[in-house]
Structures are given as structure tokens and as C-alpha cells.
Amino acid sequence: MKTSKATAVAPSNIAFIKYWGKKDEVLRIPENGSVAMTLDKLTTTTTVEFGNDYQDDEVLIDGEVVVGKERERVVEHLDRVRSMAGINERARVVSKNSFPKSKGLSSSASGFAALTVAASNAAGLRLSERELSMLARLGSGSACRSIPSGFVEWVAGNSHETSYAKTIYPADHWDLVDVVVVTDSEKKHVSTTEGQKLAAGSPFYGVRLQGIEEKLILMKQYIKDKDFTAFGELCEREALEMHAVMLTSSPPLLYWQPATVRVMQAVQQWRREGLESYFTLNTGQDVHVLCERGIKKELEKKLRFLNGVQGIQVCQSSAGACLIGEHLF
Ligand code: PMV
């Protein structure tokens, strides 16, 4: 059988200024730009092989055959790549996460970034970083931020060509640490794709958008200056503001579990006692605790003792998505 195969690894990313709400559902053009950091310990590795002997697309994630909506999203992405490359072969896709999928850890970001790089290369396309970011965005918005390295900005844009992410500072610019705290092993009940459609119904959505340009400017300045206190305070404000929109959507989205609130309150209490860290949240119940390198061990130890904490991953910024030589099959 005639085949072509490629494997890619991509990091997840954590947004400091968030993406919540779209101007264009199909093209996944966000209402506002966002700023994030890639995460070295939360990765997805994906091998894609196109071949004329495959009758249909086969998708395996973490050892399980994927069906239903999840499979459809992968197949739609393969279709985009096939149409760009002018090929018709079906594909086998095998993917492995370094962390559990469909929680607050943004597996769709690393997942669609790895799929984009592996599938486009297996199909013979040679895309630039910007083109890869644009393509990844069509699979999952936040995935466009997992293509470039380090500290990244997703420029919102207003068309397919103008909406993509780029590096603003390399990964070694700042020793910022994200202690990712997993608080529950439940899958979330409302996906981010569905949740985002409700955002505009919140009375606070318009208010949030009015202030977002200024926040983007400030966030980039604080990262440039490595001003941890100003950065952390803005991260917390931003995360809570996004959740205020979620909580006031109709129906309301309450992603937090008791342990989510416990971690947020502990972080604020420890800060009052002199241990400086700040939290941010995505959808789901997990918490990202941001600190500078000097206190990461102490913070990790304290977090492990909190009731309801099920796992911890200590992450730093990393390289973006790239091809690797070792295939998964
Ligand atoms: O790319 P999606 O559809 O998984 O949306 C991600 C949305 C948040 O994680 C909540 C915020 C963000 O900017 O990452």
C-alpha cells in the first residue's frame, strides 16, 4: 500500500488573557486577542498516516478508538488537510496525551496542534508557522497558540488569514512556573465549544470586551518587564472575569468543584502570608497556580496537602509544535 506518515508533538498552553466568545463560529475567529504560554509537561504526540488501503479514517486516542462527535472533529480536520493537499486517501491517526483529556487542561489545544503538524506533513504540505497556526485554529481555537514557542499572542484578526498566534517572547525569557492542579477526574459536562456559544448571552460579556484591549497591552508589558506581582494580579482578575461571564450565561456554566475553590482560596491566603502565587482557570475544575521558580517546591508541597487535589504537574514554557522521528505505529 502507498502510504505517507508523520509524527508531531505539541504542548498545551495556558492563557493569561483569555479567549471566550467568537466573532465567527465556523472560522473560529475570536472576539478578542489572547496571550498565553506553552506548557512543557502537558503534551500530545500524534502520528498520522494517509494510505490508499484505509477504507475509512481510524482515530485512536490514548489507546481507545474514538467515535461520535470527537471523531467527527478529527475527520473534519483531516478533510481540511486533504483538500489543501489535493489528496483523497483516508488516514490512521494515533494520539497519546501526557495527561487526561477533556478536562481543564486544554487537551484540545495540544491535540489539534499536533494533529495539524502531523497531518499536513504526512499529506506532503510544507506550511509556514503562521499557516500551521491558522489551520490549527480551525480545529480548536486555542490550538493556534500551541504552534509557536514560548510566550505567545493570538492576534484576533477578522478573517482566516489574519487570525493566528505568534511568539512574543521565547520560552527562556522568564522562569515563570505553572503548577497545574488537577482537582477532579470527572469529564466536564459542557464542552468549551458549546460553552463559548453562550458567552454573548451574559450581561457582562459586553463589559468584558470594552476593557480587553487595555488588558492585552498591560499583560504584554508585564511579561516584558517580568513584573510578577502586576502580572499575577491581572491573571487572577482576568480568570475571574471570564468565569463571571460563564456563571451569568444562560444556562449558567459552573465549572468549579469544591476543591477548585479550596485551591483558589488557599493561594490567596498563602499570598497574604508572604508566599506569592496567583491562580488562573480555564473551563473545567482544575487550577493553574502561577509562581516564580524560587517557590515552586514549597508551593507544590502545600498544594498536595489540600483536600481534593488529585494530581500536580509543574510546567514551564516550552518549544511549540514540531515533527519528531519516532512514530506511534
Ligand atoms: O479552544 P477551546 O475551544 O478549547 O477554548 C479554550 C477556552 C479557554 O481555555 C477557557 C480560554 C483560553 O483562552 O484558553
Short mmCIF file of C-alpha atoms and ligand atoms in Angstrom, two decimals, residues 15 18-20 106 108 140-142 145 192 196 242 282-283, ligand 1:
data_model
loop_
_atom_site.label_atom_id
_atom_site.label_comp_id
_atom_site.label_asym_id
_atom_site.label_seq_id
_atom_site.Cartn_x
_atom_site.Cartn_y
_atom_site.Cartn_z
CA ALA A 15 -3.88 31.73 28.57
CA LYS A 18 -8.45 34.51 27.71
CA TYR A 19 -10.38 33.63 24.61
CA TRP A 20 -14.09 33.27 25.40
CA SER A 106 -6.71 22.13 27.29
CA SER A 108 -7.86 20.16 22.52
CA SER A 140 -9.80 24.27 18.06
CA GLY A 141 -9.27 27.98 18.71
CA SER A 142 -6.71 27.68 21.48
CA ARG A 145 -1.42 29.15 20.39
CA THR A 192 -15.73 24.66 25.61
CA GLN A 196 -18.48 29.60 24.15
CA MET A 242 -14.15 35.11 32.30
CA ASN A 282 -9.89 27.53 32.10
CA THR A 283 -13.10 25.61 31.67
O1 PMV B 1 -10.01 26.32 22.14
P1 PMV B 1 -11.13 25.99 23.05
O2 PMV B 1 -12.42 25.91 22.33
O3 PMV B 1 -10.83 24.74 23.85
O4 PMV B 1 -11.31 27.21 24.11
C1 PMV B 1 -10.44 27.47 25.17
C2 PMV B 1 -11.04 28.46 26.08
C3 PMV B 1 -10.33 28.70 27.42
O5 PMV B 1 -9.41 27.68 27.71
C4 PMV B 1 -11.37 28.74 28.52
C5 PMV B 1 -9.63 30.05 27.41
C6 PMV B 1 -8.36 30.12 26.62
O6 PMV B 1 -8.06 31.19 26.09
O7 PMV B 1 -7.61 29.11 26.59
#
